[in-house]
Amino acid sequence: EIVFSPSSARKVSAEVDIGQLNLRDKSMDLSETAMSLSSSESRHSTMSSVSVELMSYQDALENVLTWLLEAEEVMEKQQPIADNVSKVKDQFNQHEEFMVELTRHQDSIGGVLKEGNDLLVEGKVTSEENKEIRMQMSLLNNRWEDLRIKALDRQSRLQKVLMDLQQKQLDDLSDWLTAMEIRIEKQQVIGADLNAIKAQVEEHKSIQKSLEEQQKKVDGLQNMVVVVD
């Protein structure tokens, strides 16, 4: 099984100078700040094109936040990396799907940051709105970066564990084959008496059983994961 690892979720930024902001606790719910801009409908009623652009930014921000919070929950609920090949393969495949999901949404994150940056650069918002937008953009960017780094770290660790476990399987198979070749060579000469022959028959049965058991492991190697960046 050859897996083409999805492009790493990239860092996104609108390259706005967010200045030395007094950021709130990183764990604060960004939706609170997103809602603050829409708390006063009377303020929006006095605006025309600015109101439309601001509302568009708010809607985009809230949509991104909804997805981001869900993605953070998925990341937090992921189980510790297992210690057997089968389970690690499942975890690896599940996380690759998660990485694809991040890649699919990264442009949305960048789009929101750009919308916010445009509002700031064009100077179409009040001083209070300017401050709130800067805060939102900074927090959104920080949350995205935190999620992205955690996801990439887990992807890297899963790949390493899986490659190590698969290599161990190959090494164990190589050792088993070497030992089995020695056992079979000893079977080449038929025993000189009945007891010796009986012993060889039992040894042959043991070899046959070992071959059958090992075949299951060999079949499993046919589904080895090869990661191609």
CSV table of C-alpha atoms in Angstrom, one decimal:
chain,number,residue,atom,x,y,z
A,1,GLU,CA,0.0,0.0,0.0
A,2,ILE,CA,1.7,3.2,-1.2
A,3,VAL,CA,0.4,6.4,0.5
A,4,PHE,CA,1.1,9.7,-1.0
A,5,SER,CA,1.3,12.0,2.0
A,6,PRO,CA,-0.9,15.1,1.5
A,7,SER,CA,0.8,18.4,1.2
A,8,SER,CA,1.4,19.7,4.7
A,9,ALA,CA,-1.1,22.2,5.9
A,10,ARG,CA,0.7,25.4,5.4
A,11,LYS,CA,1.1,28.5,7.5
A,12,VAL,CA,-1.4,31.1,6.4
A,13,SER,CA,-1.2,34.8,7.0
A,14,ALA,CA,-2.6,38.0,5.6
A,15,GLU,CA,0.7,39.6,6.5
A,16,VAL,CA,-1.0,42.3,8.6
A,17,ASP,CA,1.0,44.2,11.2
A,18,ILE,CA,-1.0,43.1,14.3
A,19,GLY,CA,1.3,45.1,16.5
A,20,GLN,CA,1.9,44.4,20.2
A,21,LEU,CA,-1.5,43.3,21.2
A,22,ASN,CA,-2.5,42.5,24.7
A,23,LEU,CA,-3.8,39.0,23.7
A,24,ARG,CA,-6.3,37.3,25.9
A,25,ASP,CA,-5.9,33.7,27.1
A,26,LYS,CA,-5.2,31.5,24.1
A,27,SER,CA,-8.0,29.1,25.0
A,28,MET,CA,-10.7,31.9,24.8
A,29,ASP,CA,-13.6,31.2,22.6
A,30,LEU,CA,-13.1,33.2,19.4
A,31,SER,CA,-16.8,33.2,18.7
A,32,GLU,CA,-17.3,35.7,21.5
A,33,THR,CA,-15.2,38.3,19.7
A,34,ALA,CA,-16.8,37.4,16.4
A,35,MET,CA,-20.2,38.1,17.8
A,36,SER,CA,-19.1,41.4,19.3
A,37,LEU,CA,-19.0,43.1,15.9
A,38,SER,CA,-22.6,42.3,15.3
A,39,SER,CA,-23.9,43.2,18.8
A,40,SER,CA,-25.2,46.6,17.6
A,41,GLU,CA,-27.5,46.5,14.6
A,42,SER,CA,-28.0,50.2,14.7
A,43,ARG,CA,-24.3,50.7,14.1
A,44,HIS,CA,-24.5,48.6,10.9
A,45,SER,CA,-27.7,50.4,9.7
A,46,THR,CA,-25.7,53.6,9.4
A,47,MET,CA,-23.2,52.0,7.1
A,48,SER,CA,-23.5,51.0,3.5
A,49,SER,CA,-20.8,49.1,1.6
A,50,VAL,CA,-18.7,49.0,4.8
A,51,SER,CA,-21.5,47.2,6.6
A,52,VAL,CA,-21.7,44.6,3.8
A,53,GLU,CA,-18.0,44.0,3.9
A,54,LEU,CA,-18.0,43.8,7.7
A,55,MET,CA,-20.9,41.3,7.7
A,56,SER,CA,-19.2,39.2,5.0
A,57,TYR,CA,-16.0,39.1,7.2
A,58,GLN,CA,-18.1,38.2,10.3
A,59,ASP,CA,-19.9,35.4,8.5
A,60,ALA,CA,-16.7,34.0,7.1
A,61,LEU,CA,-15.0,34.2,10.5
A,62,GLU,CA,-17.8,32.4,12.2
A,63,ASN,CA,-17.9,29.6,9.6
A,64,VAL,CA,-14.1,29.1,9.9
A,65,LEU,CA,-14.3,29.1,13.7
A,66,THR,CA,-17.1,26.5,13.7
A,67,TRP,CA,-14.9,24.2,11.6
A,68,LEU,CA,-11.7,25.1,13.6
A,69,LEU,CA,-13.3,24.2,16.9
A,70,GLU,CA,-14.5,20.9,15.5
A,71,ALA,CA,-11.0,20.1,14.1
A,72,GLU,CA,-9.4,20.9,17.5
A,73,GLU,CA,-11.8,18.5,19.2
A,74,VAL,CA,-10.9,15.8,16.7
A,75,MET,CA,-7.2,16.4,17.4
A,76,GLU,CA,-7.7,16.3,21.1
A,77,LYS,CA,-9.7,13.1,21.1
A,78,GLN,CA,-7.1,11.1,19.0
A,79,GLN,CA,-5.8,8.0,20.9
A,80,PRO,CA,-2.2,7.6,21.8
A,81,ILE,CA,-0.2,5.9,19.1
A,82,ALA,CA,-0.5,2.1,19.4
A,83,ASP,CA,2.3,-0.4,19.5
A,84,ASN,CA,1.2,-3.0,16.9
A,85,VAL,CA,1.2,-2.6,13.2
A,86,SER,CA,-2.5,-3.2,12.5
A,87,LYS,CA,-3.7,-0.5,14.9
A,88,VAL,CA,-1.0,2.0,13.9
A,89,LYS,CA,-2.0,1.5,10.2
A,90,ASP,CA,-5.5,2.4,11.1
A,91,GLN,CA,-4.4,5.5,13.1
A,92,PHE,CA,-2.1,6.5,10.2
A,93,ASN,CA,-4.9,6.3,7.6
A,94,GLN,CA,-7.3,8.1,9.9
A,95,HIS,CA,-4.8,10.9,10.5
A,96,GLU,CA,-4.0,11.2,6.8
A,97,GLU,CA,-7.7,11.9,6.2
A,98,PHE,CA,-7.6,14.5,8.9
A,99,MET,CA,-4.5,16.1,7.2
A,100,VAL,CA,-6.4,16.2,3.9
A,101,GLU,CA,-9.2,18.0,5.7
A,102,LEU,CA,-6.8,20.6,7.1
A,103,THR,CA,-5.4,21.2,3.6
A,104,ARG,CA,-8.9,21.6,2.2
A,105,HIS,CA,-9.7,24.4,4.8
A,106,GLN,CA,-6.4,26.3,4.9
A,107,ASP,CA,-7.5,28.6,2.0
A,108,SER,CA,-10.6,29.5,4.0
A,109,ILE,CA,-8.4,30.5,6.9
A,110,GLY,CA,-6.3,32.6,4.6
A,111,GLY,CA,-9.4,34.1,3.0
A,112,VAL,CA,-10.7,35.3,6.4
A,113,LEU,CA,-7.4,36.8,7.3
A,114,LYS,CA,-7.3,38.6,4.0
A,115,GLU,CA,-10.8,40.0,4.4
A,116,GLY,CA,-9.9,41.3,7.8
A,117,ASN,CA,-6.7,42.8,6.5
A,118,ASP,CA,-8.5,44.5,3.7
A,119,LEU,CA,-10.9,46.2,6.2
A,120,LEU,CA,-8.0,47.5,8.2
A,121,VAL,CA,-5.9,48.6,5.3
A,122,GLU,CA,-8.8,50.5,3.6
A,123,GLY,CA,-9.6,52.2,6.9
A,124,LYS,CA,-13.3,51.6,6.6
A,125,VAL,CA,-13.9,50.6,10.2
A,126,THR,CA,-14.0,52.5,13.5
A,127,SER,CA,-11.2,52.5,16.0
A,128,GLU,CA,-13.0,50.0,18.2
A,129,GLU,CA,-13.8,47.7,15.2
A,130,ASN,CA,-10.2,48.0,14.1
A,131,LYS,CA,-9.0,46.8,17.5
A,132,GLU,CA,-11.4,43.9,17.6
A,133,ILE,CA,-10.6,42.7,14.0
A,134,ARG,CA,-6.9,42.8,14.9
A,135,MET,CA,-7.5,40.7,18.0
A,136,GLN,CA,-9.7,38.2,16.0
A,137,MET,CA,-7.1,37.8,13.3
A,138,SER,CA,-4.3,37.3,15.7
A,139,LEU,CA,-6.2,34.7,17.7
A,140,LEU,CA,-7.4,32.9,14.6
A,141,ASN,CA,-3.9,32.7,13.2
A,142,ASN,CA,-2.5,31.5,16.5
A,143,ARG,CA,-5.2,28.8,16.8
A,144,TRP,CA,-4.6,27.6,13.2
A,145,GLU,CA,-0.9,27.5,13.8
A,146,ASP,CA,-1.3,25.5,17.0
A,147,LEU,CA,-3.6,23.0,15.3
A,148,ARG,CA,-1.3,22.7,12.2
A,149,ILE,CA,1.8,22.1,14.3
A,150,LYS,CA,0.1,19.5,16.4
A,151,ALA,CA,-1.2,17.7,13.3
A,152,LEU,CA,2.1,17.7,11.6
A,153,ASP,CA,3.8,16.4,14.7
A,154,ARG,CA,1.4,13.5,15.0
A,155,GLN,CA,1.8,12.7,11.3
A,156,SER,CA,5.5,12.6,11.7
A,157,ARG,CA,5.4,10.4,14.8
A,158,LEU,CA,2.8,8.0,13.2
A,159,GLN,CA,5.0,7.6,10.1
A,160,LYS,CA,8.1,6.8,12.2
A,161,VAL,CA,6.3,4.3,14.5
A,162,LEU,CA,4.7,2.6,11.5
A,163,MET,CA,8.0,2.4,9.6
A,164,ASP,CA,9.8,1.1,12.6
A,165,LEU,CA,7.2,-1.6,13.3
A,166,GLN,CA,7.1,-2.7,9.7
A,167,GLN,CA,10.9,-2.9,9.6
A,168,LYS,CA,10.8,-5.1,12.7
A,169,GLN,CA,8.4,-7.4,10.9
A,170,LEU,CA,10.8,-7.7,8.0
A,171,ASP,CA,13.7,-8.3,10.4
A,172,ASP,CA,11.8,-11.0,12.3
A,173,LEU,CA,10.9,-12.7,9.0
A,174,SER,CA,14.5,-12.7,7.9
A,175,ASP,CA,15.6,-14.2,11.2
A,176,TRP,CA,12.8,-16.8,11.0
A,177,LEU,CA,13.8,-17.8,7.5
A,178,THR,CA,17.4,-18.2,8.5
A,179,ALA,CA,16.5,-20.5,11.4
A,180,MET,CA,14.0,-22.4,9.2
A,181,GLU,CA,16.6,-23.0,6.5
A,182,ILE,CA,18.9,-24.6,9.2
A,183,ARG,CA,16.0,-26.8,10.5
A,184,ILE,CA,15.2,-28.0,7.0
A,185,GLU,CA,18.8,-28.8,6.1
A,186,LYS,CA,18.9,-31.1,9.1
A,187,GLN,CA,16.0,-33.0,7.6
A,188,GLN,CA,17.8,-33.9,4.5
A,189,VAL,CA,19.4,-37.1,5.9
A,190,ILE,CA,16.9,-39.7,6.8
A,191,GLY,CA,17.4,-41.2,10.3
A,192,ALA,CA,19.3,-44.5,10.6
A,193,ASP,CA,16.7,-46.1,12.9
A,194,LEU,CA,13.0,-46.0,13.6
A,195,ASN,CA,13.3,-43.7,16.6
A,196,ALA,CA,15.3,-41.2,14.5
A,197,ILE,CA,12.7,-41.4,11.7
A,198,LYS,CA,9.9,-40.8,14.2
A,199,ALA,CA,11.7,-37.8,15.6
A,200,GLN,CA,12.2,-36.4,12.0
A,201,VAL,CA,8.5,-36.9,11.3
A,202,GLU,CA,7.6,-34.9,14.4
A,203,GLU,CA,10.1,-32.2,13.5
A,204,HIS,CA,8.6,-32.1,10.0
A,205,LYS,CA,5.1,-31.6,11.5
A,206,SER,CA,6.5,-28.8,13.7
A,207,ILE,CA,8.1,-27.2,10.6
A,208,GLN,CA,4.8,-27.4,8.7
A,209,LYS,CA,2.9,-25.8,11.6
A,210,SER,CA,5.5,-23.0,11.8
A,211,LEU,CA,5.2,-22.4,8.1
A,212,GLU,CA,1.4,-22.1,8.3
A,213,GLU,CA,1.6,-19.7,11.2
A,214,GLN,CA,4.3,-17.6,9.5
A,215,GLN,CA,2.2,-17.4,6.3
A,216,LYS,CA,-0.3,-15.2,8.1
A,217,LYS,CA,2.5,-12.8,8.9
A,218,VAL,CA,3.8,-12.9,5.4
A,219,ASP,CA,0.3,-12.1,4.1
A,220,GLY,CA,0.2,-9.1,6.4
A,221,LEU,CA,3.4,-7.8,4.8
A,222,GLN,CA,1.6,-7.5,1.5
A,223,ASN,CA,-0.2,-4.5,2.9
A,224,MET,CA,2.8,-2.6,4.1
A,225,VAL,CA,2.5,1.2,4.0
A,226,VAL,CA,5.1,3.1,2.0
A,227,VAL,CA,5.0,6.8,2.5
A,228,VAL,CA,5.8,9.0,-0.5
A,229,ASP,CA,6.2,12.7,0.2
